[in-house]
Coordinates of C-alpha atoms and ligand atoms in Angstrom, one line a residue:
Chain A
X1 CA 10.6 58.7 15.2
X2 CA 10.6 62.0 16.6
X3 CA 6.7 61.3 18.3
X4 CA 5.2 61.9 21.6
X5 CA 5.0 57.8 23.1
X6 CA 1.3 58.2 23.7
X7 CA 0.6 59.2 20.5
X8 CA 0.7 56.1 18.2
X9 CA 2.1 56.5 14.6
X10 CA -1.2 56.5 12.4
X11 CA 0.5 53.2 10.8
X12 CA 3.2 50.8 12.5
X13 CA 4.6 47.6 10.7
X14 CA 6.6 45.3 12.8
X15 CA 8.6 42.5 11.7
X16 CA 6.4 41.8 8.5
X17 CA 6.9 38.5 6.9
X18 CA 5.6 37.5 3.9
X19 CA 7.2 34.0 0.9
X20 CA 5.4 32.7 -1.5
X21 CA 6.9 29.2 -1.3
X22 CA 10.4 29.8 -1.2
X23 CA 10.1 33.3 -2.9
X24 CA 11.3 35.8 0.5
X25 CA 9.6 38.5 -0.3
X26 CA 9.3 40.6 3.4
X27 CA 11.7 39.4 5.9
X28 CA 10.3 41.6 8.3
X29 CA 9.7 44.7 7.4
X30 CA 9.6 47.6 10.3
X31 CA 7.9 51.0 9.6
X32 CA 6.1 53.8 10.8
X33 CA 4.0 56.0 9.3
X34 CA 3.1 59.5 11.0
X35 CA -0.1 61.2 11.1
X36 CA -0.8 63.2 8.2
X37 CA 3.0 62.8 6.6
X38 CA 3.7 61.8 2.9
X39 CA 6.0 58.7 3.1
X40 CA 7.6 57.0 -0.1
X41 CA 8.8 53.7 0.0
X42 CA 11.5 53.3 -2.8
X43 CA 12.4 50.1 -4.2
X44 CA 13.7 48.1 -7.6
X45 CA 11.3 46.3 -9.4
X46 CA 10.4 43.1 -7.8
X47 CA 11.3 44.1 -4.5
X48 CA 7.9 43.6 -2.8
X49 CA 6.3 46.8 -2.6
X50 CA 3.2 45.9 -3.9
X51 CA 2.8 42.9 -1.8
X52 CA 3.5 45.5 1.1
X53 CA 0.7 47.0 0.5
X54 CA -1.3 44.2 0.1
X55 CA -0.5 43.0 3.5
X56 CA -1.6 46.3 5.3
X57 CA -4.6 45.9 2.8
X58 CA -6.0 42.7 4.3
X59 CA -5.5 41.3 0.6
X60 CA -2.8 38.9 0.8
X61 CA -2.5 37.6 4.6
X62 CA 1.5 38.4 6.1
X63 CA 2.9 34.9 7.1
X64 CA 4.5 36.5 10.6
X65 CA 3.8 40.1 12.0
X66 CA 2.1 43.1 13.2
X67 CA 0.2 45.6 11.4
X68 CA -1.5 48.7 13.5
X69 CA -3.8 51.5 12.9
X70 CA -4.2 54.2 15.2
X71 CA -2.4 51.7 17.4
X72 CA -5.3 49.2 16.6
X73 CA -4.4 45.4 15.5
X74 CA -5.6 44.7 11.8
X75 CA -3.7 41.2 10.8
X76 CA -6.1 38.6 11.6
X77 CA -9.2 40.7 11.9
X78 CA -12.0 39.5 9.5
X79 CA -15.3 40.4 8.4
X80 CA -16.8 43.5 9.9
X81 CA -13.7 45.0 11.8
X82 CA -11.3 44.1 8.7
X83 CA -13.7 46.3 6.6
X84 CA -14.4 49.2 9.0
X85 CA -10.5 49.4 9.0
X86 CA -10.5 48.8 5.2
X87 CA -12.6 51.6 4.8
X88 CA -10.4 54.3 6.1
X89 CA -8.0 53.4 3.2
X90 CA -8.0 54.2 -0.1
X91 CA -5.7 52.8 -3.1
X92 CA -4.8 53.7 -6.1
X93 CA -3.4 50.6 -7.7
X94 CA -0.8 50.5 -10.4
X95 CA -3.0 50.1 -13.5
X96 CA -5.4 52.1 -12.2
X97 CA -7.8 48.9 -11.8
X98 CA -11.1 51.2 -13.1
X99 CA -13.9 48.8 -13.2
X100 CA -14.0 48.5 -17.5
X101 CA -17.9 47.2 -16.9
X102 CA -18.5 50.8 -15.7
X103 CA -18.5 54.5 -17.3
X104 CA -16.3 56.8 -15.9
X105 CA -18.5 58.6 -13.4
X106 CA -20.1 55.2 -11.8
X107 CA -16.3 54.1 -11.1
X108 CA -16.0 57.4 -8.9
X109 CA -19.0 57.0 -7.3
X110 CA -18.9 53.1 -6.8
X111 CA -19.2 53.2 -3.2
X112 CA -22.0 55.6 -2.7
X113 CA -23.8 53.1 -5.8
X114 CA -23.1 50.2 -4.0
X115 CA -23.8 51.0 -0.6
X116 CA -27.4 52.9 -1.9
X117 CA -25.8 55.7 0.3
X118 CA -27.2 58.3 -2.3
X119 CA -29.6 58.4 -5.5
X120 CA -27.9 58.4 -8.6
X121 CA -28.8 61.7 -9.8
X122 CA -26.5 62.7 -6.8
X123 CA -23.9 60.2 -7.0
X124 CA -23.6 61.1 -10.4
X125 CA -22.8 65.2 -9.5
X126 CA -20.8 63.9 -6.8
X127 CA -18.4 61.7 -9.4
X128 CA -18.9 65.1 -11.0
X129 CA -17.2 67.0 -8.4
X130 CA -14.4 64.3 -8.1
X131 CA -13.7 64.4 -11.7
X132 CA -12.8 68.3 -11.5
X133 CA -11.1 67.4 -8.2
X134 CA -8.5 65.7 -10.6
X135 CA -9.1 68.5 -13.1
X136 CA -11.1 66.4 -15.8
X137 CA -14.3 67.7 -17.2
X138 CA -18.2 66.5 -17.2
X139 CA -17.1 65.2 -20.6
X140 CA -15.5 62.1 -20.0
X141 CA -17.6 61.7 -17.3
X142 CA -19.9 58.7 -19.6
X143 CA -17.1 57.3 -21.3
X144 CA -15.8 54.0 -20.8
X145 CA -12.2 53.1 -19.0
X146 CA -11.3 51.5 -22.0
X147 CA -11.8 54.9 -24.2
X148 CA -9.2 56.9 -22.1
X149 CA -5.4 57.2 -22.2
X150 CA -3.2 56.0 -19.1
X151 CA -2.8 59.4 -17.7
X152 CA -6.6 60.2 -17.8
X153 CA -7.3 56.6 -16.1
X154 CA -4.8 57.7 -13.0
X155 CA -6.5 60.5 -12.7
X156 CA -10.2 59.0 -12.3
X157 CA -8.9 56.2 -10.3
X158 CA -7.6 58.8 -8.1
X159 CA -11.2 60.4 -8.2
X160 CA -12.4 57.2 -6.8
X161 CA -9.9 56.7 -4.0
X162 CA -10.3 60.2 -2.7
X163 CA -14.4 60.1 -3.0
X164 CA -14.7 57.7 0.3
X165 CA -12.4 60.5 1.8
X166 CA -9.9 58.1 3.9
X167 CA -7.3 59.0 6.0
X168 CA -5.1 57.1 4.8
X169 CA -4.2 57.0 1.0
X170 CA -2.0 54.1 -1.1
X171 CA -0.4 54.8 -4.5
X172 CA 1.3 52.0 -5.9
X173 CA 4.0 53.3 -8.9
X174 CA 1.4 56.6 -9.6
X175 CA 3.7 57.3 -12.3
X176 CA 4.7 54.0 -14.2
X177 CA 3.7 54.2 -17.7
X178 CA 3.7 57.8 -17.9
X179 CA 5.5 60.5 -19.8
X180 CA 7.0 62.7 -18.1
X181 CA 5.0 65.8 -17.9
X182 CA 2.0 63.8 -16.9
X183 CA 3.6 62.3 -14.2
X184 CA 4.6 65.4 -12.9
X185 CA 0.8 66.6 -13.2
X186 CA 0.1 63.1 -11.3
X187 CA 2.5 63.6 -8.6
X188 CA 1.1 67.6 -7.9
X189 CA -2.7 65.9 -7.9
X190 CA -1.5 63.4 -5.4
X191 CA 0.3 65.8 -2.9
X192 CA -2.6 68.5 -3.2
X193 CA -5.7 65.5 -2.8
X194 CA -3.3 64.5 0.3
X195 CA -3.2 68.2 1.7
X196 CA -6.3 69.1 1.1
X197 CA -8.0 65.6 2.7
X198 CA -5.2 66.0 5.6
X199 CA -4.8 62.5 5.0
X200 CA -1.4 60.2 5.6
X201 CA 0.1 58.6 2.6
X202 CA 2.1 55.9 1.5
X203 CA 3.6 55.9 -2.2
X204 CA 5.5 53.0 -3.6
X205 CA 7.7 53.7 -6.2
X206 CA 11.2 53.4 -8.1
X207 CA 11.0 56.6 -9.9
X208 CA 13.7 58.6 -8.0
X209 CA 12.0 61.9 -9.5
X210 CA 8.2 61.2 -8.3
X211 CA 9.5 60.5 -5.1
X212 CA 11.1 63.8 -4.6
X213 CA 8.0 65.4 -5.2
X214 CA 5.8 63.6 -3.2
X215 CA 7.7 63.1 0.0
X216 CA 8.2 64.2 3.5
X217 CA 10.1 61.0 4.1
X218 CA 12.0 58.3 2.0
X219 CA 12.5 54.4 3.4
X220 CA 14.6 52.4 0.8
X221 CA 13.0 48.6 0.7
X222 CA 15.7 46.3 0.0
X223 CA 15.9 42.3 -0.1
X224 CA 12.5 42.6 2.2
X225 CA 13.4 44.8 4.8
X226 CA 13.6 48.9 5.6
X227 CA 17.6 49.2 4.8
X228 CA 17.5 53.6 5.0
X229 CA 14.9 56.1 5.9
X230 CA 15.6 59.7 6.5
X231 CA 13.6 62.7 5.1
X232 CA 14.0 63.6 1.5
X233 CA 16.8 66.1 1.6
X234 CA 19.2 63.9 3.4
X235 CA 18.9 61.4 0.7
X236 CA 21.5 63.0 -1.7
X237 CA 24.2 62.8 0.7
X238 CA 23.4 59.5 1.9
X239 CA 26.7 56.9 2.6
X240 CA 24.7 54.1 2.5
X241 CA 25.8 51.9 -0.3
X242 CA 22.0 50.6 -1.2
X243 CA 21.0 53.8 -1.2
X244 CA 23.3 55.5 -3.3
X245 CA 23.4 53.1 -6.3
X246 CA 19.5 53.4 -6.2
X247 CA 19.4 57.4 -6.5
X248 CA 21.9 57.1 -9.2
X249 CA 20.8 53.8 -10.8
X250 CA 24.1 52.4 -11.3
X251 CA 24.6 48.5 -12.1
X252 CA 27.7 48.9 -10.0
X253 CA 26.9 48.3 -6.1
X254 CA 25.4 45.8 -3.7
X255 CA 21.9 45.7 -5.4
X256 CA 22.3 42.3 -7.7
X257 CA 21.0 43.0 -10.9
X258 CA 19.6 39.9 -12.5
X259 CA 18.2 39.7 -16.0
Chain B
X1 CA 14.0 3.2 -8.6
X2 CA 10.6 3.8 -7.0
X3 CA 11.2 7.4 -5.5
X4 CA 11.5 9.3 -9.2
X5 CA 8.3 7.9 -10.0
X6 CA 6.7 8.5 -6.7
X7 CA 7.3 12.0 -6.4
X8 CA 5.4 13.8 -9.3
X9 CA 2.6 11.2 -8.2
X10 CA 2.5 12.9 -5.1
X11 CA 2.9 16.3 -6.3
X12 CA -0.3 15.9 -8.6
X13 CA -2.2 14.1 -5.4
X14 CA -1.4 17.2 -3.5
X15 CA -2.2 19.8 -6.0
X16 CA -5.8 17.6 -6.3
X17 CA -6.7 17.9 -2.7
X18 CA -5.5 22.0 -2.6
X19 CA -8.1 22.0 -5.9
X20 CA -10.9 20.1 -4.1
X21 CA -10.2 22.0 -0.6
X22 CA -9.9 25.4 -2.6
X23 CA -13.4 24.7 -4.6
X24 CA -15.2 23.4 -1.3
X25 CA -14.4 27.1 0.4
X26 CA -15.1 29.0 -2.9
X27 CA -18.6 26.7 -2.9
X28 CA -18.9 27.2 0.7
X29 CA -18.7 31.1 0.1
X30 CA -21.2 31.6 -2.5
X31 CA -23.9 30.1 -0.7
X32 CA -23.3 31.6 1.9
X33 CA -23.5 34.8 0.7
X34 CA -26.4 33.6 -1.7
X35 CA -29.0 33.3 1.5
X36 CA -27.4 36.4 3.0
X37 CA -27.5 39.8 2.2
X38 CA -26.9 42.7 0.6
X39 CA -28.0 41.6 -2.4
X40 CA -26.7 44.0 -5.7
X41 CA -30.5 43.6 -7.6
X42 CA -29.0 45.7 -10.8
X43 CA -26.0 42.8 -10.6
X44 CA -28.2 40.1 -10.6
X45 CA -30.8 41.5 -13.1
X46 CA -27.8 42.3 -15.6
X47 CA -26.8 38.6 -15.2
X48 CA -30.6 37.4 -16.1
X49 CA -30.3 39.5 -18.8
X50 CA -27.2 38.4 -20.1
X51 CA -28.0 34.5 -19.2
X52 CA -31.5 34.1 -20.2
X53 CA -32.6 36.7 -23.2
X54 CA -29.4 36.4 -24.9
X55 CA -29.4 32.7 -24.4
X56 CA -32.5 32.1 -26.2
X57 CA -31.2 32.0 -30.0
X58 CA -28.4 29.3 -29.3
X59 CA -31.0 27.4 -27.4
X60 CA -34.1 27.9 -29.5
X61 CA -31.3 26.6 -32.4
X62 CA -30.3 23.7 -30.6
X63 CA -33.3 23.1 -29.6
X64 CA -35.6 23.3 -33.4
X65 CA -33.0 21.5 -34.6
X66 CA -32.7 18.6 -31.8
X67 CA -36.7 17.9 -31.9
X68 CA -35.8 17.7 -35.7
X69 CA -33.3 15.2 -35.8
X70 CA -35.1 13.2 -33.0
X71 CA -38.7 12.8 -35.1
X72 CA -36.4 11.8 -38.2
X73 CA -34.0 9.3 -36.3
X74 CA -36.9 7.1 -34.4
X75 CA -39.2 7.1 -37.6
X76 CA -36.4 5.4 -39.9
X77 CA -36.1 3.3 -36.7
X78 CA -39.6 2.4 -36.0
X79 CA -40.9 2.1 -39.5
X80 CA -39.5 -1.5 -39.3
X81 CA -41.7 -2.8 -36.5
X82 CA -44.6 -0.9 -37.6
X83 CA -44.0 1.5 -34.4
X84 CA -44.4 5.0 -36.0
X85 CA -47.3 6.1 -33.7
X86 CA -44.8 6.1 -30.4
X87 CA -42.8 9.1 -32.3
X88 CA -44.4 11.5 -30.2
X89 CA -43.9 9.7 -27.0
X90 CA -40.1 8.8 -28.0
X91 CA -40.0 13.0 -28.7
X92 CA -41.5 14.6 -25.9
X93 CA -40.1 12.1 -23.4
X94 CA -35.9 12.7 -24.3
X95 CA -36.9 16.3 -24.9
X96 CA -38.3 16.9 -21.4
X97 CA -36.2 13.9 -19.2
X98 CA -32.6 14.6 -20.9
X99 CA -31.9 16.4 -23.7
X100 CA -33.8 19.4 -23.1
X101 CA -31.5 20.4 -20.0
X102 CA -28.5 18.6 -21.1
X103 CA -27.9 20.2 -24.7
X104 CA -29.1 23.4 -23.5
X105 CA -27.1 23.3 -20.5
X106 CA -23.7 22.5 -22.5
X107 CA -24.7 25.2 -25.0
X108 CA -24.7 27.8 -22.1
X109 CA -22.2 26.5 -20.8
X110 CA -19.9 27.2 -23.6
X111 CA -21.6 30.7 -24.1
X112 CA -21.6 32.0 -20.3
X113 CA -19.6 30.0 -18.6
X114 CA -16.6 31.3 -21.0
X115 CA -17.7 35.0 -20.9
X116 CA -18.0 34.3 -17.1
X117 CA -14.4 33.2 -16.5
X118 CA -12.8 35.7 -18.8
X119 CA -14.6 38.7 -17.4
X120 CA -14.0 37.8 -13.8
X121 CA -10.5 35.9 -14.6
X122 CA -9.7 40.0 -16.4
X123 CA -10.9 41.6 -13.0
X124 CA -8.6 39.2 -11.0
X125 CA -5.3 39.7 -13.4
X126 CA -5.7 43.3 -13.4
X127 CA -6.6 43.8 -10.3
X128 CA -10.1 45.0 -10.0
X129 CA -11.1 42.1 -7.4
X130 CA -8.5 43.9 -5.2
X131 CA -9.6 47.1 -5.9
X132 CA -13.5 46.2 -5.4
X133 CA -12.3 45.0 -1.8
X134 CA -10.5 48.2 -1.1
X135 CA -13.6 49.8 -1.9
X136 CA -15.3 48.1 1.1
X137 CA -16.9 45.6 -1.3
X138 CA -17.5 41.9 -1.4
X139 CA -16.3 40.0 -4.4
X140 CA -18.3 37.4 -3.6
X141 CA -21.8 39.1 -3.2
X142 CA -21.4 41.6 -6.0
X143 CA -19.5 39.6 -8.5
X144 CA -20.0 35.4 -8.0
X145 CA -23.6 35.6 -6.4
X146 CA -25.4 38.0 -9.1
X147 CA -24.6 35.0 -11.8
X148 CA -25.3 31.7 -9.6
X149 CA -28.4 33.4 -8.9
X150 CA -29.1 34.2 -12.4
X151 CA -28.1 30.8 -13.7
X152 CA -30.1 29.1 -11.3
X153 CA -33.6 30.6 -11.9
X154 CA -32.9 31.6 -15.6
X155 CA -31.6 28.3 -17.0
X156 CA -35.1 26.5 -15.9
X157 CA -36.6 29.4 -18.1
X158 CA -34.6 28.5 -21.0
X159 CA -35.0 25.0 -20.6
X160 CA -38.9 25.0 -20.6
X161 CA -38.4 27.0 -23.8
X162 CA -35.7 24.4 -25.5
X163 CA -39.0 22.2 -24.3
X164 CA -41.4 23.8 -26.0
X165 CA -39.6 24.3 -29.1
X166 CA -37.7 21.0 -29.4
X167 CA -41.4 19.2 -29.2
X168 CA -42.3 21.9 -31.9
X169 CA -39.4 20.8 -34.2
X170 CA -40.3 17.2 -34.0
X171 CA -44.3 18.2 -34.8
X172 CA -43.2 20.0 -38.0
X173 CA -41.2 16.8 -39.1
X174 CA -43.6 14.4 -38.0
X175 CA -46.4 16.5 -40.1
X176 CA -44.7 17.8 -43.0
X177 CA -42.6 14.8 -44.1
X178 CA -43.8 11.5 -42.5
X179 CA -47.6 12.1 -43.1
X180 CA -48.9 12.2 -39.2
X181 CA -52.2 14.2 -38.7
X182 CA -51.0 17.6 -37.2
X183 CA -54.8 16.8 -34.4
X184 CA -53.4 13.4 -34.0
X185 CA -49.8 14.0 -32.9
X186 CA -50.6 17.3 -31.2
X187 CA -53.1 14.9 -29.0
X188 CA -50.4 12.1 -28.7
X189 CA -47.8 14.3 -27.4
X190 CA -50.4 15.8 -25.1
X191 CA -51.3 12.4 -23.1
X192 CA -47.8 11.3 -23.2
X193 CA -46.3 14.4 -21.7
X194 CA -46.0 13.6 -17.7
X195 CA -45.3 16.6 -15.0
X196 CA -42.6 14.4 -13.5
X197 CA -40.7 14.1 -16.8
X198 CA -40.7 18.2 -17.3
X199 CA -40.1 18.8 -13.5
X200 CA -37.1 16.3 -13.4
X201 CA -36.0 18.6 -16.1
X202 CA -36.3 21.6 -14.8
X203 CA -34.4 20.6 -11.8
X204 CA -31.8 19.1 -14.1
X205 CA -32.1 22.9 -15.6
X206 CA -31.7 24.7 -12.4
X207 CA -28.4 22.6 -10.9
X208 CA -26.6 23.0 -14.3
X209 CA -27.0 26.6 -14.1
X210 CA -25.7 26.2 -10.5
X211 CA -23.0 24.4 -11.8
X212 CA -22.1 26.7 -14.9
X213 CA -21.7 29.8 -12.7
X214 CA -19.8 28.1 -10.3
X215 CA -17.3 27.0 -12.7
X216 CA -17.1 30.0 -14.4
X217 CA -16.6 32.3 -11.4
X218 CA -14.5 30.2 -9.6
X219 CA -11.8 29.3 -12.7
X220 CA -12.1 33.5 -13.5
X221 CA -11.5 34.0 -9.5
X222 CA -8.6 31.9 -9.6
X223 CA -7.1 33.0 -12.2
X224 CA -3.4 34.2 -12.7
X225 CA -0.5 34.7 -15.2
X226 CA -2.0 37.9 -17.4
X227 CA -3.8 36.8 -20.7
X228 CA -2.5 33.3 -21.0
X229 CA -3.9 32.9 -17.0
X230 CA -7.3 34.4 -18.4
X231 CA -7.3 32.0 -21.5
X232 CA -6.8 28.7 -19.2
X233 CA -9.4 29.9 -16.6
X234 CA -12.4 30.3 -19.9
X235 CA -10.9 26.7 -21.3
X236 CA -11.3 24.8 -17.5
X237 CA -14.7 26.8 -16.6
X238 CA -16.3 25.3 -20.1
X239 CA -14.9 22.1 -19.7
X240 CA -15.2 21.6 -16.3
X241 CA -18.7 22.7 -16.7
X242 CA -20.0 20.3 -18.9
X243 CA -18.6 17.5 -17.5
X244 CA -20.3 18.8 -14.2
X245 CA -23.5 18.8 -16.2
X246 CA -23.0 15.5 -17.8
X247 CA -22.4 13.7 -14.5
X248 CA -24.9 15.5 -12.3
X249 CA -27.4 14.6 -15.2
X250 CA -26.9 10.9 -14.3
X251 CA -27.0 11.4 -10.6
X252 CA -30.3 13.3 -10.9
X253 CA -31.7 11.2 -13.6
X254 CA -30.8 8.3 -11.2
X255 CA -32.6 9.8 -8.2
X256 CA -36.1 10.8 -10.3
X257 CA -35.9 7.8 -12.2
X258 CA -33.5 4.9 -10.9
Ligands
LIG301 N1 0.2 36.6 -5.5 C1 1.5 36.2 -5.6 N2 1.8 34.9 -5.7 C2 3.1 34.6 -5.8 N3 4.1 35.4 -5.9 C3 3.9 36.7 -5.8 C4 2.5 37.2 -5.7 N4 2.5 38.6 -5.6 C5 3.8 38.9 -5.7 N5 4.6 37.8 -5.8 C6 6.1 37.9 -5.9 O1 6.6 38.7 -5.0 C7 7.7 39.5 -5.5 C8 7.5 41.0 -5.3 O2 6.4 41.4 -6.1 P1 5.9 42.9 -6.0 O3 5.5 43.3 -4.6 O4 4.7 43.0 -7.0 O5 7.1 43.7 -6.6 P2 7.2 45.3 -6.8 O6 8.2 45.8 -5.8 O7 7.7 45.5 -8.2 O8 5.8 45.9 -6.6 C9 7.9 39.1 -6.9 O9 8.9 38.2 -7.0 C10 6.6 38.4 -7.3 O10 6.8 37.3 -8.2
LIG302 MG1 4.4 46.6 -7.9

């Protein structure tokens, strides 16, 4: 990476492992991620990205590996340091994972509610705020996750990932399950939230078209390791065989496509 | 000749020790973060809400019905030695010692230990446990603790009704169709009624609603595979459950009693 050494990358992954019995899923996995830069991690379905992310997460433990923060050790922290780095995190996982026990507006403001950081009243005007962040109105601010479509429930999980304002921000397939024009409206949400919180992110994804809009940087994940990364304009005239049956999605090439 | 059969013995003696080990932690977990805080009160009064008040039908029904049967039953019985008068003794003592806290128990069992492991079994499979954490927020003391709490100080609560109107039940029958006097009986049942019979209950009352949240949180916890994952979890947190309650009643009966 083109970085001063004394600045550490604001997220370094070295040789991550992770199986699940014999299952190989990371064979380790080297990666940085810069300071404030958009990063997309590109993979086929399967590939484990999502289990990526639940390593750096603390929520499935990486079998061999190092995971760094600022330069700062999370795998095998627990309890109060795992959380304190936790908490400079947000996610926004693939289904959107709203809490269906909850309206709208308590799901934004879950961690103010929980931590009895604010009363209600303001919690509830802060959800508010959120909501218009992601350009929805007060009106679906007391309805139920079940009552909205999938495009609306992105958009108020992504309310309640950027209301604990983190410096780092997740998004696991933000467009999966979404028509076109509303992934499109997704993928502009996510790269202004990210601007506008100056906040590094990582996206996962295997739609070649979200991850042109998101990106600084592209890493291709392939049989559990980092196979290509190179900013997003190189990608197109990229030799690498992996890489080039990816971007056009052909079945001929060296990616194995099992059904 | 001996290996083929050895193996899948092994296998299921394996996966029994990873179930035991795996349910000691989860145990483990939830009382430890029972006795220390933060607590989430709204959690945990939601849960008494949804334990105790919406209980009360199924085990007032049980219950009625139960005290019922019980006054019937022993009277055919005891007409033959001329033992009629020990009806309300042969009532209030099974309601109180056993089946006061053991039907009651089983019926909540089936009613919140099922909606306990689906709801939480839901969370795991689509990922809202994960999410809770990323949102710097224990599973354990916002989701498991908020029901063993509620279980344990609401079923006691229940059970001192089912107590109350299972004695009831047998009173009516024992009044309206075998000819006791209502002043006699209520007098009878009075003098045999001992505290040790209804505490031994209670206690009964307060493990099983231990036990009932613990099954149904842990099963929903553990819980994987989508809907069919969520199905198995409600069927093993019920079943499980009761046959938590039905040995623990022996155990405790055993230790008040034996
Ligand atoms: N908790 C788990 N237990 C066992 N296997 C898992 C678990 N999570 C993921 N896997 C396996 O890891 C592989 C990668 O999964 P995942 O990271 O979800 O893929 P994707 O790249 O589509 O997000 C899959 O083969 C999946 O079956
Ligand atoms: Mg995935």
């Amino acid at each position: 990476m083109n970085q001063s050494a004394d600045t550490p990358p604001k997220l370094r992954i070295r040789g991550l492992s992770k199986a699940f019995g014999k299952n190989k899923v990371l064979r380790g996995l080297d990666l940085d991620v810069a300071a404030g830069e958009s990063l997309v991690v590109i993979g086929g379905s399967g590939s484990g990205k999502s289990v990526l992310l639940k390593c750096i997460l603390g929520l499935l433990p990486p079998d061999e590996g190092s995971i760094q923060i600022d330069g700062r050790e999370i795998v095998g922290l627990g309890g109060a340091e795992l959380e304190e780095a936790r908490r400079r995190i947000g996610m926004l996982f693939q289904n959107a994972a709203l809490f269906d026990s909850l309206p709208v507006w308590q799901n934004v403001a879950f961690v103010p509610l929980a931590q009895k950081r604010m009363s209600r009243k303001e919690a509830r005007s802060l959800a508010l705020e959120r909501l218009a962040d992601v350009g929805l109105d007060a009106e679906v601010a007391d309805l139920a996750p079940a009552e909205l479509s999938g495009g609306m429930r992105k958009r108020v999980a992504l309310a309640r990932a950027i209301a604990v304002h983190p410096e780092i921000l997740f998004f696991d397939e933000p467009t999966t399950g979404l028509d076109p024009i509303m992934g499109d409206l997704i993928d502009r949400l996510i790269r202004s939230c990210v601007t506008h919180l100056g906040a590094t992110s990582l996206t996962i994804t295997h739609d070649m078209d979200s991850a042109r809009r998101i990106s600084d940087r592209i890493a291709m994940l392939y049989q559990g390791k980092i196979v290509w990364q190179g900013p997003m304009e190189r990608i197109d005239e990229e030799k690498n065989a992996v890489v080039q049956q990816f971007v056009s999605g052909s079945t001929e090439g060296p990616i194995q496509v099992t059904l | 000749m001996v290996v083929p059969l050895l193996t899948p013995l092994g296998r299921a003696f394996l996966a029994f020790l990873e179930t035991v080990g795996r349910l000691t932690l989860f145990t483990g977990s939830t009382l430890w973060h029972c006795v220390r805080g933060p607590w989430y009160f709204r959690m945990i009064g939601r849960q008494m809400i949804e334990i105790g008040y919406y209980s009360l039908p199924v085990v007032a029904l049980t219950a009625i019905f139960t005290g019922m049967v019980l006054a019937l039953q022993s009277y055919t019985g005891f007409a033959r030695f001329s033992a009629e008068s020990a009806i309300p003794n042969v009532v209030v003592v099974s309601i109180t010692r056993e089946l006061g806290p053991v039907l009651a128990g089983l019926m909540v069992a089936g009613r919140i230990g099922a909606a306990m492991a689906a709801e939480i079994g839901t969370m795991r499979v689509t990922e809202q446990i994960d999410a809770l954490v990323t949102l710097s927020t224990n599973p354990f003391k916002y989701l498991v603790v908020p029901r063993v709490l509620a279980g344990v100080t609401m079923l006691p609560i229940l059970v001192l009704i089912a107590d109350i109107i299972g004695i009831l039940g047998g009173y009516l029958v024992s009044t309206t169709q075998l000819g006791f006097n209502q002043q006699a009986y209520l007098q009878n049942t009075w003098d045999f009624m001992e505290f040790e019979d209804v505490f031994s209950g209670l206690v009964k009352a307060s493990v099983f609603g231990f036990l009932i949240a613990l099954m149904g949180c842990y099963h929903g916890y553990h819980s994987r595979g989508g809907a069919q994952g969520v199905g198995t979890a409600t069927t093993n947190a019920v079943v499980s459950a009761s046959i938590l309650i039905l040995s623990f009643n022996y155990l405790i009966t055993g230790l008040f009693f034996g």
